[in-house]
CSV table of C-alpha atoms and ligand atoms in Angstrom, one decimal:
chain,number,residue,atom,x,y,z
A,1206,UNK,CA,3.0,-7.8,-17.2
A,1207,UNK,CA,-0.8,-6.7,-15.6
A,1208,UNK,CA,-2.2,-3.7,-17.2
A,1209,UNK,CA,-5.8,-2.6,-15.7
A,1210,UNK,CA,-7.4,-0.3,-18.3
A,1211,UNK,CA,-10.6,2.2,-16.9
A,1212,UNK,CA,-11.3,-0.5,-14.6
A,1213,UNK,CA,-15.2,0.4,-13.1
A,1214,UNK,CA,-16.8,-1.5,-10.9
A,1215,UNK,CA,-20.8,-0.8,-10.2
A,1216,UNK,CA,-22.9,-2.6,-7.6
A,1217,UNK,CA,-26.4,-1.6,-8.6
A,1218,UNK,CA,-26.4,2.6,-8.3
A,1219,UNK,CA,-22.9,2.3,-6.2
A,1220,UNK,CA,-19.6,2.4,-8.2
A,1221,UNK,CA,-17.0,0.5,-6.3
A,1222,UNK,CA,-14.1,0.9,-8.9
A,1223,UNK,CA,-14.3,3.9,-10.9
A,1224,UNK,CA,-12.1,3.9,-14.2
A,1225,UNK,CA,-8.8,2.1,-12.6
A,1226,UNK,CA,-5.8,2.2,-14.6
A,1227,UNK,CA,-2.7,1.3,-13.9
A,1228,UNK,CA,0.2,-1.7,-14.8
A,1229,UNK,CA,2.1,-3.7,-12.8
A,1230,UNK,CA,5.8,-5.1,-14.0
A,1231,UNK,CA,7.5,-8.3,-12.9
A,1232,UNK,CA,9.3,-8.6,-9.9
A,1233,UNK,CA,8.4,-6.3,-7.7
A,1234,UNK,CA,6.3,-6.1,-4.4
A,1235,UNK,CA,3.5,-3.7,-5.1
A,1236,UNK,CA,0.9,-2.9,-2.1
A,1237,UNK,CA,-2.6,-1.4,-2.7
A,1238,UNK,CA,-3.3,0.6,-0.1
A,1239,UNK,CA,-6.8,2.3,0.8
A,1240,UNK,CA,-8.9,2.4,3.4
A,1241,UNK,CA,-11.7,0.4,4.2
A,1242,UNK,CA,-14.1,0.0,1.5
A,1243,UNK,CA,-12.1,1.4,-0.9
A,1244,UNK,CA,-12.5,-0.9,-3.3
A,1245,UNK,CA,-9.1,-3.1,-3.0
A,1246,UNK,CA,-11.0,-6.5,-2.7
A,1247,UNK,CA,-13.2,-5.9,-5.9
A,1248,UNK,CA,-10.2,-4.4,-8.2
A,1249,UNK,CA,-8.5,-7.8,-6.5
A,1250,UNK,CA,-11.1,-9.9,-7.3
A,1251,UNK,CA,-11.5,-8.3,-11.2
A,1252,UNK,CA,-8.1,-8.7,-11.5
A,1253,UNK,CA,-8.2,-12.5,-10.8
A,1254,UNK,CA,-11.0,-13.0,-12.6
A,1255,UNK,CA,-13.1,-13.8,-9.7
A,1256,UNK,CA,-15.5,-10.9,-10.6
A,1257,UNK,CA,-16.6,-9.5,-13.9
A,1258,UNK,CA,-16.2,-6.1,-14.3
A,1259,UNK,CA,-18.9,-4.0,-15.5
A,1260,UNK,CA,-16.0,-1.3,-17.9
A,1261,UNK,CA,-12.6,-2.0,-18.8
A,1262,UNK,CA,-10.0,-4.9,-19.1
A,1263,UNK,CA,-7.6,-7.0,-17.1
A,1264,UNK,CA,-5.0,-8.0,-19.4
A,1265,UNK,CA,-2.2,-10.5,-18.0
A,1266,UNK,CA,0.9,-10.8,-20.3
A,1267,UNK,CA,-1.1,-9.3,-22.8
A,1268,UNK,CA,-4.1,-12.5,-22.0
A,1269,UNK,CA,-7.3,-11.0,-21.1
A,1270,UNK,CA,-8.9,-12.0,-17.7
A,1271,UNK,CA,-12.8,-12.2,-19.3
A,1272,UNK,CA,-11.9,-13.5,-23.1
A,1273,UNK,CA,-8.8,-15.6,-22.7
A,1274,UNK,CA,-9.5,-16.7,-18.8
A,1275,UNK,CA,-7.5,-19.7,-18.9
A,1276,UNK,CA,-4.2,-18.6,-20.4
A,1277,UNK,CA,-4.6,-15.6,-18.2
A,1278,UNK,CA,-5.4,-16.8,-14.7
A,1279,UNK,CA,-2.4,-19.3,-15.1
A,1280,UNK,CA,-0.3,-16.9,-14.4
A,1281,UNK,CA,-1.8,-15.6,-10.8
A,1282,UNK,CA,-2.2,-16.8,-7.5
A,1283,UNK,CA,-4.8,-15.5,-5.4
A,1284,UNK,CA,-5.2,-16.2,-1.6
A,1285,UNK,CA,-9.0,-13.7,-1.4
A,1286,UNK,CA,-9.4,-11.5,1.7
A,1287,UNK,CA,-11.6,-14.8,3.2
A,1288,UNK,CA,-9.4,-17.6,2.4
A,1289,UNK,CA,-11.1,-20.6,0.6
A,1290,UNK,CA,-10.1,-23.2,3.4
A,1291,UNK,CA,-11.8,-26.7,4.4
A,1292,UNK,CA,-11.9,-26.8,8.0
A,1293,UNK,CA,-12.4,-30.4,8.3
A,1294,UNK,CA,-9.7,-31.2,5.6
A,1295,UNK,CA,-6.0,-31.5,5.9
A,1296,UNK,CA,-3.7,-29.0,4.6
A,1297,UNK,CA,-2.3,-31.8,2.3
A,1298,UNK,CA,-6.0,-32.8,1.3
A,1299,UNK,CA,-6.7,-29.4,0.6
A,1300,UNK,CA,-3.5,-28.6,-1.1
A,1301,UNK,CA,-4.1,-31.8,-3.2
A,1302,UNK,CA,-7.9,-30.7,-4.0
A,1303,UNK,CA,-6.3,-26.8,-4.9
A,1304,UNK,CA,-3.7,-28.7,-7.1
A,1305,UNK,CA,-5.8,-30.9,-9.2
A,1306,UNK,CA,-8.4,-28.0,-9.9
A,1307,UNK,CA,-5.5,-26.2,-11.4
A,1308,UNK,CA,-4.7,-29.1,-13.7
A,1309,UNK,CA,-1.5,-30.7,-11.8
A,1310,UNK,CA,-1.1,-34.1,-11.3
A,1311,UNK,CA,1.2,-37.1,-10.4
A,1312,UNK,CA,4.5,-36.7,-9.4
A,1313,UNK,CA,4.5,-33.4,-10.6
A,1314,UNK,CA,1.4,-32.6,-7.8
A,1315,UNK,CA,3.3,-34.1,-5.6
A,1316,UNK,CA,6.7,-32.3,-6.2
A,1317,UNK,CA,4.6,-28.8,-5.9
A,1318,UNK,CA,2.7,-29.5,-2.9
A,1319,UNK,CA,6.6,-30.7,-1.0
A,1320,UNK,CA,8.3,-27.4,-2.7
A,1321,UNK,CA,4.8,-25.1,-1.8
A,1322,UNK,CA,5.2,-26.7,1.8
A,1323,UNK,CA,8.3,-26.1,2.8
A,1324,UNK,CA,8.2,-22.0,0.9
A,1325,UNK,CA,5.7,-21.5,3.6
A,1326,UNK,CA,7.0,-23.9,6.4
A,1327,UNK,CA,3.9,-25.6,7.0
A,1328,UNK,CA,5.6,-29.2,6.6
A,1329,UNK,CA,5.0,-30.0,10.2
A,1330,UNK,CA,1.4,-29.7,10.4
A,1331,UNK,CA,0.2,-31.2,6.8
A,1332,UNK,CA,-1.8,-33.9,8.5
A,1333,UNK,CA,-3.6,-31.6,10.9
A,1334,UNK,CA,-7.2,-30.3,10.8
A,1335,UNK,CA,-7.0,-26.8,9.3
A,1336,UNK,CA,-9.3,-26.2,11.9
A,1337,UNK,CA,-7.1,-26.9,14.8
A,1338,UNK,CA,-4.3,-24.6,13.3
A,1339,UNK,CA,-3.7,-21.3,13.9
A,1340,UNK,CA,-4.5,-18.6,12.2
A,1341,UNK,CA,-1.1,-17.5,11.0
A,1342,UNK,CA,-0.7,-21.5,10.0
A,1343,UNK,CA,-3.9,-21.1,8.1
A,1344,UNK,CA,-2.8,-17.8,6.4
A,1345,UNK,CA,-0.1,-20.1,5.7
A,1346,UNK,CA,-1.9,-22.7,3.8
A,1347,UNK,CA,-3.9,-20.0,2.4
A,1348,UNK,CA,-0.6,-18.6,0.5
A,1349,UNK,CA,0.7,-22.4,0.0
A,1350,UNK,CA,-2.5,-22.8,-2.4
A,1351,UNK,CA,-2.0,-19.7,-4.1
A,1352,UNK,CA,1.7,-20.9,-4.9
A,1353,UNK,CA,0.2,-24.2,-6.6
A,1354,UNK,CA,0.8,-23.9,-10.3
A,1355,UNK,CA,4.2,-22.0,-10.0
A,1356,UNK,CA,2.0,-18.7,-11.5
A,1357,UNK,CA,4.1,-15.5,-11.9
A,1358,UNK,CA,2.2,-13.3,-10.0
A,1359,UNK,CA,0.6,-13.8,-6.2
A,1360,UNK,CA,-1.9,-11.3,-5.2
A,1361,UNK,CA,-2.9,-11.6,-1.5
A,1362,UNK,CA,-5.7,-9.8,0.0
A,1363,UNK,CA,-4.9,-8.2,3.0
A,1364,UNK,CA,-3.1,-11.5,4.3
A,1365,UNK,CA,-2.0,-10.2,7.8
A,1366,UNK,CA,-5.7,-9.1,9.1
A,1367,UNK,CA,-6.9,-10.8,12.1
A,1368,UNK,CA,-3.0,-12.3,13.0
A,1369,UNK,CA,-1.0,-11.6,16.4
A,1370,UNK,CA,2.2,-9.5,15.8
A,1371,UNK,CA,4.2,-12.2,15.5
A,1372,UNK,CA,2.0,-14.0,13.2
A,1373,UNK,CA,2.0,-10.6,11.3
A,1374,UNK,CA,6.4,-10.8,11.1
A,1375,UNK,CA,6.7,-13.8,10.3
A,1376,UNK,CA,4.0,-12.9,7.5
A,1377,UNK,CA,5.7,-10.5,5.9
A,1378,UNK,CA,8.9,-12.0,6.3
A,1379,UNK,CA,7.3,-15.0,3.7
A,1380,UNK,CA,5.7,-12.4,1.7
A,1381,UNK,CA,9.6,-10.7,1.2
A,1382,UNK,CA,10.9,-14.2,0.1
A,1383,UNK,CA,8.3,-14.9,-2.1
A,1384,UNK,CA,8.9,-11.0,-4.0
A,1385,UNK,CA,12.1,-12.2,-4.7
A,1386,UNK,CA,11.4,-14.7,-7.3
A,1387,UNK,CA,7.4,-13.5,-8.0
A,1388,UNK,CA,5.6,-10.4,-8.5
A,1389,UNK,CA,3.4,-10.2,-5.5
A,1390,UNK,CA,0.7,-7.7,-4.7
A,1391,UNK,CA,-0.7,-7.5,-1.4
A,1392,UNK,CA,-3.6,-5.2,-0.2
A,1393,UNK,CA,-3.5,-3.5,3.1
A,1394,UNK,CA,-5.5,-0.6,4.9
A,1395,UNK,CA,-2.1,-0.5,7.2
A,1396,UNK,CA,0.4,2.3,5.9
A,1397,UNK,CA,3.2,1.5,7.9
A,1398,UNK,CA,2.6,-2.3,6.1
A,1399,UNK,CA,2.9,-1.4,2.7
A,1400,UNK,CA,5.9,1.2,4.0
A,1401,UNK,CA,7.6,-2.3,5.4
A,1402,UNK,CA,7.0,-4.6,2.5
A,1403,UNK,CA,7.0,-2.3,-0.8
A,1404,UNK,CA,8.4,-1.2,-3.3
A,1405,UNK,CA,5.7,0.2,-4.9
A,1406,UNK,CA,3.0,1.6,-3.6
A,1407,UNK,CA,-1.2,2.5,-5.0
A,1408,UNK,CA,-3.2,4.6,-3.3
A,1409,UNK,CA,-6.9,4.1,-3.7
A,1410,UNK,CA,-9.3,6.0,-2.1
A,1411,UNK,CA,-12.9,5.7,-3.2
A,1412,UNK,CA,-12.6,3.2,-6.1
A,1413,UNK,CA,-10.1,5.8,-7.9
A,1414,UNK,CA,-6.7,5.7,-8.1
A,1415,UNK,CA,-5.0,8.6,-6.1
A,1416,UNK,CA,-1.5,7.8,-6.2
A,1417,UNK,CA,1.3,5.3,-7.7
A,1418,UNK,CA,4.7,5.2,-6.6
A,1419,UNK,CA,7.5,4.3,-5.0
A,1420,UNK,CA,7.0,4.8,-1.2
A,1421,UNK,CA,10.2,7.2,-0.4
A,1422,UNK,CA,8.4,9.0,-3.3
A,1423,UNK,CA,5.2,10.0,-1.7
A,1424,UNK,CA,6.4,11.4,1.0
A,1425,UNK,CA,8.4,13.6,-1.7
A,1426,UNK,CA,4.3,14.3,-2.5
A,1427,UNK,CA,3.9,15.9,0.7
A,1428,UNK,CA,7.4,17.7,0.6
A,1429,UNK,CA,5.8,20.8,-0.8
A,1430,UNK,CA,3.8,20.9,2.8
A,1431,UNK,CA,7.0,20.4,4.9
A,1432,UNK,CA,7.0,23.8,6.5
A,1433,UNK,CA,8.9,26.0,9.2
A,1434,UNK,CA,6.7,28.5,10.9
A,1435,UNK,CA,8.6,31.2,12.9
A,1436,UNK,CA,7.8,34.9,14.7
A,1437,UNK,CA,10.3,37.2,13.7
A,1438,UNK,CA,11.0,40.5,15.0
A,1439,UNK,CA,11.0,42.8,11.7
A,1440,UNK,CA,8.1,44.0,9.2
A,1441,UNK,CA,6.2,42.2,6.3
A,1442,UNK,CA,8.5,44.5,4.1
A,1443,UNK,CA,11.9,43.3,6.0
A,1444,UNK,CA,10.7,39.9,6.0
A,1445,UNK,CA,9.7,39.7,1.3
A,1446,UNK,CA,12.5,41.1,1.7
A,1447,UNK,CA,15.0,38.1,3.7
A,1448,UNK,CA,13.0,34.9,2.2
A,1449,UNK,CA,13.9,35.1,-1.3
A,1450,UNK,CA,18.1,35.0,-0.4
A,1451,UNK,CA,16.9,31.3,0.7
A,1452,UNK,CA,16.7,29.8,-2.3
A,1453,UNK,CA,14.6,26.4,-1.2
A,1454,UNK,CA,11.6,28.6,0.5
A,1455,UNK,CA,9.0,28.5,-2.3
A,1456,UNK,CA,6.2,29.8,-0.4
A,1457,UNK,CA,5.3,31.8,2.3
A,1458,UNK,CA,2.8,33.8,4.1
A,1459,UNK,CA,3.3,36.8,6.6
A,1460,UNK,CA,1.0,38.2,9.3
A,1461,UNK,CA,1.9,40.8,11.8
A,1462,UNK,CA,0.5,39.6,15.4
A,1463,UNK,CA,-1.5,42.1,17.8
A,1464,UNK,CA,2.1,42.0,19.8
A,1465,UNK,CA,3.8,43.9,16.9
A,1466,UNK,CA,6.0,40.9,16.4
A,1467,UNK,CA,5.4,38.7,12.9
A,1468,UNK,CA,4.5,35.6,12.0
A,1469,UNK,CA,5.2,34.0,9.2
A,1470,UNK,CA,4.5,30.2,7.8
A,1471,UNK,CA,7.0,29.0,5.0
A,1472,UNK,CA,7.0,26.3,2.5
A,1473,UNK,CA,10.2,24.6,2.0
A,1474,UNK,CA,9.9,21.9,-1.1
A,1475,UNK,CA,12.5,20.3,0.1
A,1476,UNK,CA,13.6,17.5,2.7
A,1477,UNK,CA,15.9,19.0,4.6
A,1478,UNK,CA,14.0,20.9,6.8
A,1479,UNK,CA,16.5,21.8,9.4
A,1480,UNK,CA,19.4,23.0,6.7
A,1481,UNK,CA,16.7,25.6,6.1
A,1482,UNK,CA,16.1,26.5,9.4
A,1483,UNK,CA,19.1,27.3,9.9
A,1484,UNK,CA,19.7,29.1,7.0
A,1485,UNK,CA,16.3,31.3,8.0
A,1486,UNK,CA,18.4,31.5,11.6
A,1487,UNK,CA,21.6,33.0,9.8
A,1488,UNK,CA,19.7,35.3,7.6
A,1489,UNK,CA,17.7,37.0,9.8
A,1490,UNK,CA,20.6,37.3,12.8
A,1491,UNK,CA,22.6,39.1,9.6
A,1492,UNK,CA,19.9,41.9,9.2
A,1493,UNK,CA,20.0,42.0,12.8
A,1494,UNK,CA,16.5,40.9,12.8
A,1495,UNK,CA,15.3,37.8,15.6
A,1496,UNK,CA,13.6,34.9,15.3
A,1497,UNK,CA,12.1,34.3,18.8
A,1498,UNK,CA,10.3,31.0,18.1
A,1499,UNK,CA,10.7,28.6,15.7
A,1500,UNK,CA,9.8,25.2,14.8
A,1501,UNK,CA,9.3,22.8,11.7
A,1502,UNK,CA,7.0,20.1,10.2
A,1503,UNK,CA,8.2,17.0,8.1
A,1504,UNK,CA,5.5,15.3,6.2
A,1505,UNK,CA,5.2,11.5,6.2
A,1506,UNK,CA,3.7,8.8,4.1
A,1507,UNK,CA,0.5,9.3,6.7
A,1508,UNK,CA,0.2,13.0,6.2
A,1509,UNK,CA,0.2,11.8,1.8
A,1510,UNK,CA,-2.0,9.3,2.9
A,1511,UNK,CA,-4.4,11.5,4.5
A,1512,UNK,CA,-4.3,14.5,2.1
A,1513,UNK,CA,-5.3,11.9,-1.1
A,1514,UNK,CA,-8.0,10.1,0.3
A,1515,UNK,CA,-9.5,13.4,1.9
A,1516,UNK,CA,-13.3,13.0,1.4
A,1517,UNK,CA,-13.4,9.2,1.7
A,1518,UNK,CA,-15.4,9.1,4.5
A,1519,UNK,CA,-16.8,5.7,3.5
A,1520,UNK,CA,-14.3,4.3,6.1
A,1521,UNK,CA,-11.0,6.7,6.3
A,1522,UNK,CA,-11.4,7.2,10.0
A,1523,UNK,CA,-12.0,3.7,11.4
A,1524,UNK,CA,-8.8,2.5,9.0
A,1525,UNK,CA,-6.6,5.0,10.6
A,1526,UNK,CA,-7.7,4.0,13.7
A,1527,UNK,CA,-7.1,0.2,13.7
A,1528,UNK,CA,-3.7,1.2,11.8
A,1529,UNK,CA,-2.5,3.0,14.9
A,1530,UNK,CA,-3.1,6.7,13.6
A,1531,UNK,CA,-4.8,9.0,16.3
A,1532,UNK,CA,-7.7,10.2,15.1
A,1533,UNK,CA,-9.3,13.8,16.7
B,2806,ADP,P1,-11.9,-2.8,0.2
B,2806,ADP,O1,-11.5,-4.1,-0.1
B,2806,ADP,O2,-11.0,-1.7,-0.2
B,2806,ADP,O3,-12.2,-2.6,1.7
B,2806,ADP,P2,-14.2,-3.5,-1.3
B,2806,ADP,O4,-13.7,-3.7,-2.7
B,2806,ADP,O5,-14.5,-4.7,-0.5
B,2806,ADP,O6,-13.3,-2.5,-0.6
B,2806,ADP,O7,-15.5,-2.7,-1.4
B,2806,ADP,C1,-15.7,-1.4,-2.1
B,2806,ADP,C2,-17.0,-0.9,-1.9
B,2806,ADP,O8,-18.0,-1.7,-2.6
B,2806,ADP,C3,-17.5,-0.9,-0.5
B,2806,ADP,O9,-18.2,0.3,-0.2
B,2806,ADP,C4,-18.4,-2.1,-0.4
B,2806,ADP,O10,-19.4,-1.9,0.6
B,2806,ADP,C5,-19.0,-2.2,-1.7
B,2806,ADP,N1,-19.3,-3.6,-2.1
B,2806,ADP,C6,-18.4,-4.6,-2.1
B,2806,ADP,N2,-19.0,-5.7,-2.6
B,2806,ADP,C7,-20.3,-5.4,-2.8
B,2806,ADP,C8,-21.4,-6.2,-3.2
B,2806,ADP,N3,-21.3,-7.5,-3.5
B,2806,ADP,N4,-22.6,-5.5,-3.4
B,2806,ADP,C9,-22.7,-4.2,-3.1
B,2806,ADP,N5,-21.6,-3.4,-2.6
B,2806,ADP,C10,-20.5,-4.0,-2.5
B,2807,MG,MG1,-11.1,-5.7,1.1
């Protein structure tokens, strides 16, 4: 349904996007995820046809964003990262405004701007100031307008910055209900978001894309790094020897310790960490050999996280931060 081809992005010397590929299908709730800076808002803003790109196409149901604007941009909603709101208008001025400049009219304005409404519960507050709402009933309005013109897709740029938890629930909660009868892609710098919302999830890190899938699946990613790290009683020999009878240890690395005891750090591939454990457990008490410490590491969708966007220091720390990650 969207299919970004070598998507770059340069600002002068600086590229933002660098050769982006990737395709989105219909009805599912996709989240691009990156940290700050990492080019989310410009892909989003290409995507939309907001922003030229300087390589590469947009193409939406096979319309193209730069040659067949019209036909294409039909199709999406986009509430940007700084939503386009009147202060001093009304949310039913403004919806009325949004409408007409996307070519509705009439009764059939007004039946979109009642059905719009009530999707994002905002019926009670039509004739207030924008500027006396909140800012989770502005975010509100903001998706409302993006909802005009019953388009296919809704692409939302990072819509729960700057809300109060509860603003933020009740957010996402509308976000849900809206990927069940659109496609809807939201950008977030928040991991444990896109975990809550998605199905499928893009990692961008430094305008490239770093990883696509679903998000049960990258933590499979980081599988390969769940570990067990024990100190066994027995010899580097004795030990080659035990691992390979357990047959989901792929790796593993011995050293002998100044205390004649070893250690040794294993690789597991697999998910279920403590099975293995105690299969290392039951092994070694058969050779009569014993493990006097043990303990394990899962990986999570922040440890994936971390591991691909390695390197971008253009903003990884202070995302992690604000996301609720400690950072040393
Ligand atoms: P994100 O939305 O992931 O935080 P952006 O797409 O806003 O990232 O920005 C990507 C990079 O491009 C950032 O380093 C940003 O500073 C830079 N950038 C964005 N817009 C401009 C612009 N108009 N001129 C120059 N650099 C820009
Ligand atoms: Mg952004």
């Amino acid at each position: 349904m969207i299919a970004v081809e070598h998507l770059t992005k340069c600002y002068g010397d600086f590229i933002a996007v660098s050769d982006l590929s990737f395709e989105i299908d219909e009805g599912h709730v996709y989240g691009f995820l990156g940290p700050n800076g990492a080019g989310k808002s410009t892909t989003m803003n290409i995507m939309t046809g907001c922003l030229s790109a300087t390589e590469g196409h947009v193409r939406i149901n096979g319309y193209d964003i730069f040659e067949e604007p019209k036909q294409a941009k039909r199709k999406i909603g986009y509430l940007p990262e700084q939503p386009p709101l009147y202060m001093n208008e009304t949310p039913a001025e403004y919806l009325k405004f949004v409408g007409e400049a996307k070519g509705l009219k009439g009764l059939e304005l007004k039946k979109q701007i009642e059905d719009v409404a009530g999707q994002t519960k905002i019926d009670h507050v039509m004739d207030r100031l924008i500027s006396n709402l909140s800012k989770g009933y502005r975010q509100r309005v903001g998706i409302a307008q993006a909802l005009l013109g019953s388009p296919q897709v809704i692409i939302l740029d990072e819509p729960t910055v700057g809300l109060d938890p509860i603003q933020i629930i009740e957010i996402r909660d509308l976000i849900r209900q809206l990927g069940e009868d659109h496609t809807v892609i939201l950008s977030s710098h928040i991991l444990s978001e896109v975990q809550a919302i998605c199905e499928k999830v893009l990692i961008i890190s430094q305008g490239k894309l770093v990883a696509f899938d679903k998000p049960e699946n990258l933590e499979k990613l980081l599988l390969a790094s769940n570990g067990i790290t024990f100190t066994a009683e027995a010899s580097k020999e004795e030990i080659d020897a035990i691992l390979p009878e357990i047959s989901r240890i792929t790796e593993w690395d011995v050293k002998t310790q100044e205390d004649g005891l070893t250690a040794v750090s294993v690789r597991t591939g697999s998910e279920n960490v403590k099975e293995i454990s105690r299969e290392l457990f039951f092994a070694f008490a058969d050779k009569k050999k014993a493990i006097l410490e043990m303990s394990s590491k899962k990986a999570n969708l922040e440890d994936v996280f971390i591991e691909l966007t390695e390197g971008d220091d253009r903003a990884v720390s202070d995302s992690l931060e604000e996301s609720g990650v400690d950072v040393e």
